[in-house]
Short mmCIF file of C-alpha atoms in Angstrom, two decimals:
data_model
loop_
_atom_site.label_atom_id
_atom_site.label_comp_id
_atom_site.label_asym_id
_atom_site.label_seq_id
_atom_site.Cartn_x
_atom_site.Cartn_y
_atom_site.Cartn_z
CA MET A 1 -24.26 -21.37 39.26
CA LYS A 2 -25.00 -18.09 40.99
CA ALA A 3 -22.28 -15.85 42.37
CA SER A 4 -23.00 -12.49 43.99
CA ALA A 5 -26.45 -12.53 42.24
CA VAL A 6 -24.55 -13.02 38.90
CA ARG A 7 -24.98 -16.40 37.16
CA LEU A 8 -21.69 -17.75 35.91
CA HIS A 9 -21.57 -20.42 33.21
CA VAL A 10 -18.81 -22.96 33.97
CA GLN A 11 -17.03 -25.85 32.32
CA GLU A 12 -15.60 -28.43 34.63
CA SER A 13 -13.79 -31.76 34.45
CA GLY A 14 -12.35 -34.39 36.83
CA SER A 15 -12.61 -34.98 40.54
CA GLY A 16 -10.23 -34.29 43.41
CA PRO A 17 -8.76 -31.14 44.81
CA LEU A 18 -10.47 -27.99 43.38
CA VAL A 19 -8.67 -25.85 40.79
CA ILE A 20 -10.30 -22.74 39.49
CA LEU A 21 -9.22 -21.43 36.06
CA LEU A 22 -9.81 -17.73 35.29
CA HIS A 23 -9.50 -16.48 31.74
CA GLY A 24 -8.61 -13.08 30.36
CA PHE A 25 -9.61 -10.62 27.66
CA PRO A 26 -10.91 -11.27 24.99
CA GLU A 27 -11.36 -14.96 25.79
CA PHE A 28 -13.78 -17.07 27.92
CA SER A 29 -13.62 -20.53 29.49
CA TYR A 30 -12.65 -21.96 26.09
CA SER A 31 -9.17 -20.50 26.92
CA TRP A 32 -8.63 -23.60 29.08
CA ARG A 33 -9.69 -26.27 26.60
CA GLN A 34 -6.29 -27.93 26.82
CA LEU A 35 -5.54 -27.48 30.47
CA LEU A 36 -8.95 -28.67 31.73
CA PRO A 37 -8.46 -32.31 30.59
CA ALA A 38 -4.77 -32.28 31.65
CA LEU A 39 -5.81 -31.35 35.23
CA ALA A 40 -8.57 -33.85 35.29
CA SER A 41 -6.22 -36.62 34.19
CA ALA A 42 -3.83 -35.58 36.96
CA GLY A 43 -6.53 -36.02 39.63
CA PHE A 44 -7.93 -32.54 40.05
CA HIS A 45 -11.42 -31.11 39.83
CA ALA A 46 -10.90 -28.30 37.32
CA VAL A 47 -13.59 -25.58 37.00
CA ALA A 48 -13.39 -22.85 34.40
CA PRO A 49 -16.07 -20.16 34.57
CA ASP A 50 -16.96 -17.57 31.96
CA LEU A 51 -16.23 -14.50 34.01
CA ARG A 52 -19.15 -12.10 34.50
CA GLY A 53 -19.92 -10.35 31.26
CA TYR A 54 -18.38 -13.01 29.10
CA ASN A 55 -20.01 -15.47 26.79
CA LEU A 56 -22.82 -17.27 28.54
CA SER A 57 -22.47 -15.72 31.98
CA ASP A 58 -24.70 -12.82 33.13
CA LYS A 59 -23.85 -9.32 31.95
CA PRO A 60 -24.88 -6.87 34.63
CA ARG A 61 -25.06 -3.20 33.49
CA GLY A 62 -22.89 -0.40 34.60
CA VAL A 63 -19.13 0.04 35.10
CA SER A 64 -19.45 -0.45 38.84
CA SER A 65 -20.61 -4.04 38.27
CA TYR A 66 -17.13 -4.85 37.07
CA ALA A 67 -15.16 -3.37 39.96
CA ILE A 68 -12.38 -5.67 41.17
CA ASP A 69 -14.08 -6.36 44.50
CA GLU A 70 -17.15 -7.68 42.63
CA LEU A 71 -14.94 -9.93 40.45
CA VAL A 72 -13.13 -11.34 43.49
CA SER A 73 -16.48 -12.04 45.19
CA ASP A 74 -17.59 -14.11 42.21
CA VAL A 75 -14.49 -16.40 42.50
CA ALA A 76 -14.83 -16.62 46.31
CA ARG A 77 -18.44 -17.69 46.06
CA LEU A 78 -17.58 -20.17 43.27
CA ILE A 79 -15.11 -21.86 45.62
CA GLU A 80 -17.55 -21.85 48.52
CA GLU A 81 -20.43 -23.23 46.42
CA ARG A 82 -18.27 -26.08 45.32
CA GLY A 83 -18.03 -27.11 49.00
CA ALA A 84 -14.26 -26.67 49.18
CA ALA A 85 -12.51 -25.09 52.12
CA ARG A 86 -9.66 -23.96 49.81
CA ALA A 87 -8.79 -24.07 46.11
CA ALA A 88 -5.91 -23.59 43.84
CA VAL A 89 -6.47 -20.71 41.44
CA VAL A 90 -4.93 -20.29 37.99
CA GLY A 91 -5.37 -16.96 36.26
CA HIS A 92 -4.31 -15.51 32.92
CA ASP A 93 -4.41 -11.86 31.99
CA TRP A 94 -7.52 -10.34 33.62
CA GLY A 95 -8.07 -13.69 35.39
CA GLY A 96 -4.60 -13.35 36.79
CA ILE A 97 -5.36 -9.85 38.07
CA ILE A 98 -8.45 -11.16 39.83
CA ALA A 99 -6.41 -14.05 41.22
CA TRP A 100 -3.71 -11.75 42.64
CA ARG A 101 -6.41 -9.69 44.34
CA LEU A 102 -8.17 -12.79 45.69
CA ALA A 103 -4.86 -13.93 47.22
CA MET A 104 -4.57 -10.62 49.08
CA MET A 105 -8.22 -10.22 50.08
CA ARG A 106 -9.20 -13.86 50.82
CA PRO A 107 -6.02 -15.84 51.63
CA ASP A 108 -8.23 -18.22 53.67
CA LEU A 109 -9.67 -19.56 50.39
CA LEU A 110 -6.45 -20.03 48.52
CA ASP A 111 -4.31 -23.15 48.58
CA ARG A 112 -1.96 -22.34 45.75
CA LEU A 113 -1.78 -19.54 43.15
CA VAL A 114 -0.72 -19.86 39.49
CA ILE A 115 -0.33 -16.70 37.38
CA LEU A 116 0.12 -16.63 33.64
CA ASN A 117 1.25 -13.29 32.22
CA ALA A 118 -0.67 -11.05 34.61
CA PRO A 119 1.08 -8.37 36.61
CA HIS A 120 0.97 -8.12 40.36
CA PRO A 121 -0.98 -4.84 41.06
CA ALA A 122 1.94 -3.20 42.90
CA ALA A 123 4.41 -4.17 40.16
CA TYR A 124 2.11 -2.81 37.49
CA ARG A 125 1.59 0.52 39.33
CA ARG A 126 5.39 0.94 39.28
CA ALA A 127 5.79 -0.19 35.67
CA ILE A 128 3.04 2.04 34.23
CA THR A 129 5.16 5.13 35.13
CA ARG A 130 7.87 3.89 32.67
CA THR A 131 7.54 4.79 28.98
CA THR A 132 8.03 1.17 27.84
CA GLN A 133 4.92 -0.18 29.67
CA LEU A 134 2.90 2.95 29.09
CA LEU A 135 3.26 2.48 25.38
CA ARG A 136 2.26 -1.19 25.68
CA SER A 137 -0.82 -0.21 27.67
CA TRP A 138 -2.18 2.41 25.25
CA TYR A 139 -5.36 0.39 24.75
CA VAL A 140 -6.28 0.79 28.44
CA LEU A 141 -6.67 4.51 27.87
CA VAL A 142 -8.66 4.08 24.69
CA PHE A 143 -10.96 1.66 26.40
CA GLN A 144 -12.04 4.43 28.82
CA LEU A 145 -13.97 6.14 26.03
CA PRO A 146 -17.69 5.60 25.75
CA TRP A 147 -19.09 3.50 22.77
CA LEU A 148 -16.16 4.09 20.48
CA PRO A 149 -14.08 1.12 21.67
CA GLU A 150 -17.14 -1.14 21.18
CA ARG A 151 -17.48 0.14 17.56
CA TRP A 152 -13.79 -0.37 16.92
CA LEU A 153 -13.66 -3.91 18.24
CA ALA A 154 -16.82 -4.98 16.42
CA ALA A 155 -15.91 -3.35 13.09
CA ASN A 156 -15.28 -5.50 10.02
CA ASP A 157 -16.60 -8.71 11.69
CA PHE A 158 -14.48 -8.14 14.81
CA ALA A 159 -11.23 -7.74 12.89
CA SER A 160 -9.43 -6.22 15.89
CA ILE A 161 -10.15 -9.17 18.10
CA ARG A 162 -9.17 -11.56 15.36
CA GLY A 163 -5.89 -9.61 15.02
CA ILE A 164 -5.19 -9.51 18.80
CA LEU A 165 -5.30 -13.31 18.85
CA ARG A 166 -3.87 -14.28 15.41
CA ASP A 167 -1.04 -11.74 15.30
CA GLY A 168 -0.12 -11.85 18.96
CA ALA A 169 0.54 -15.59 19.16
CA ALA A 170 4.04 -17.13 18.87
CA ARG A 171 3.42 -18.78 15.51
CA ALA A 172 0.77 -19.21 12.83
CA GLY A 173 -1.90 -21.61 13.71
CA VAL A 174 -1.74 -21.38 17.51
CA PHE A 175 -5.31 -20.03 17.20
CA THR A 176 -7.14 -21.90 14.46
CA GLU A 177 -9.93 -20.16 12.50
CA PHE A 178 -12.38 -22.34 14.45
CA ASP A 179 -10.82 -21.08 17.82
CA ILE A 180 -11.02 -17.47 16.67
CA GLY A 181 -14.59 -17.96 15.55
CA ARG A 182 -15.53 -19.17 19.03
CA TYR A 183 -14.07 -16.04 20.61
CA VAL A 184 -15.81 -13.79 18.09
CA GLU A 185 -19.09 -15.53 18.72
CA ALA A 186 -18.78 -14.96 22.42
CA ALA A 187 -17.85 -11.31 21.97
CA ALA A 188 -20.79 -10.82 19.65
CA ARG A 189 -23.39 -11.81 22.21
CA PRO A 190 -25.61 -8.91 23.24
CA GLY A 191 -23.98 -6.73 25.89
CA ALA A 192 -20.73 -8.72 25.87
CA LEU A 193 -18.35 -6.17 24.40
CA THR A 194 -19.42 -3.43 26.76
CA ALA A 195 -19.12 -5.83 29.70
CA MET A 196 -15.68 -6.89 28.62
CA LEU A 197 -14.51 -3.32 28.19
CA ASN A 198 -16.05 -2.38 31.59
CA TYR A 199 -13.28 -4.38 33.28
CA TYR A 200 -10.86 -1.81 32.07
CA ARG A 201 -13.13 1.14 32.79
CA ALA A 202 -13.80 -0.02 36.35
CA ALA A 203 -10.07 -0.61 37.00
CA VAL A 204 -9.57 3.15 36.51
CA ARG A 205 -12.90 4.49 37.90
CA ARG A 206 -13.60 1.87 40.64
CA PRO A 207 -10.26 0.42 41.73
CA GLY A 208 -11.71 -1.19 44.85
CA ARG A 209 -10.88 -1.03 48.42
CA THR A 210 -7.37 0.11 49.30
CA LEU A 211 -5.21 -2.70 50.65
CA ARG A 212 -2.48 -2.16 53.17
CA ALA A 213 0.88 -1.39 51.56
CA SER A 214 2.15 -4.40 53.55
CA ALA A 215 -0.48 -6.73 52.12
CA ARG A 216 1.33 -9.76 50.89
CA VAL A 217 0.47 -12.94 49.02
CA THR A 218 1.09 -15.84 51.43
CA ALA A 219 -0.03 -18.75 49.27
CA PRO A 220 2.74 -20.62 47.37
CA THR A 221 2.78 -18.96 44.00
CA LEU A 222 3.98 -20.07 40.48
CA VAL A 223 4.29 -17.37 37.84
CA ILE A 224 4.58 -18.52 34.19
CA TRP A 225 5.59 -15.74 31.91
CA GLY A 226 5.76 -15.75 28.13
CA MET A 227 8.64 -13.43 27.43
CA ARG A 228 7.44 -12.27 24.03
CA ASP A 229 4.36 -10.53 25.42
CA ARG A 230 3.39 -7.56 23.34
CA PHE A 231 1.21 -6.04 26.05
CA LEU A 232 3.17 -6.57 29.31
CA ASP A 233 6.87 -5.81 29.82
CA ALA A 234 8.92 -8.89 30.81
CA SER A 235 10.26 -6.92 33.82
CA LEU A 236 6.92 -7.37 35.48
CA ALA A 237 8.01 -10.95 36.27
CA ASP A 238 11.06 -9.67 38.21
CA GLY A 239 11.27 -8.91 41.90
CA LEU A 240 7.99 -10.43 42.94
CA GLU A 241 9.53 -11.54 46.27
CA ARG A 242 8.87 -7.98 47.38
CA TRP A 243 5.15 -8.80 47.59
CA VAL A 244 4.95 -12.65 47.59
CA ASP A 245 6.26 -14.87 50.41
CA ASP A 246 6.91 -17.99 48.36
CA VAL A 247 7.20 -17.36 44.59
CA ARG A 248 8.67 -19.30 41.74
CA VAL A 249 8.95 -17.77 38.25
CA GLU A 250 9.15 -19.86 35.06
CA ARG A 251 10.07 -17.75 31.99
CA LEU A 252 9.25 -19.23 28.60
CA PRO A 253 11.47 -17.42 26.09
CA GLU A 254 9.48 -18.22 22.92
CA ALA A 255 5.98 -17.84 24.36
CA THR A 256 3.83 -14.68 24.06
CA HIS A 257 1.00 -13.21 26.16
CA TRP A 258 -1.03 -16.32 25.05
CA VAL A 259 1.37 -18.58 26.88
CA GLN A 260 -1.05 -21.44 27.56
CA HIS A 261 -1.85 -21.64 23.90
CA ASP A 262 1.76 -21.22 22.61
CA GLU A 263 3.14 -23.99 24.87
CA PRO A 264 0.18 -25.97 26.29
CA ALA A 265 2.04 -29.09 27.13
CA ARG A 266 4.82 -27.25 29.01
CA VAL A 267 2.32 -25.04 30.85
CA ALA A 268 0.26 -28.04 31.94
CA GLU A 269 3.36 -29.89 33.09
CA LEU A 270 4.51 -26.98 35.20
CA ILE A 271 1.14 -26.41 36.79
CA VAL A 272 0.40 -30.02 37.58
CA ALA A 273 3.87 -30.45 39.15
CA PHE A 274 3.39 -27.31 41.24
CA LEU A 275 -0.07 -28.31 42.41
CA ARG A 276 1.18 -31.69 43.47
CA LEU A 277 3.87 -30.25 45.81
CA ARG A 278 3.13 -30.64 49.51
CA ARG A 279 3.05 -27.49 51.59
#
């Protein structure tokens, strides 16, 4: 499909109410290989795009092409082109950041919101001033450099990306060698690494339109947080009522940043139950 002049490759399954699944770094739509069939079996139409720059989707040039407003527009158009008045949106990591922003910018398109280990923008701005989160976010600063991060991530057959996945999961085997190979293959596509890193560069250089301090998330929201996240402090799941009207937080003590991979059955159960609730 075409979104904001950017063609997005999608995987979809099932029929019924629309659910959009947004992956994070360094994954692609393969991130949802276990949730897609679970949602389809539960009576939903699940659609998982490769976000712009990733895998088989278009990779526009320039940091500005990955500004948050552009990413939100991709998702909004994806919902509209599916013919749905509203959709539920599930986002992990960068996909969660986009989902939070969509909920604030286009509440008319959102039925329900599910966030997996992705900080609310206001909560992250507060947290990044603390040493604990600043140390966890060191890579964001490194990714601002030109060309060097690309060289680092690609070195030794993408050893860094392999390590991010393999070493960051809750237990050995959460990501199989086949799974890791799929992610490496996607990252190795021409232009992909620079596009993926441009999300971080644009977040600093092109933060998007300023939203009112009072901008709130009005859609019913479920936050699922793996408490052993190496990259995001667990406190980011606290106090979300400050910015979200109707929020429920499920903390999974043994799960990591890769919560949907660590505990796929539990995550699917929580999401399906939440999406079935009547407003």
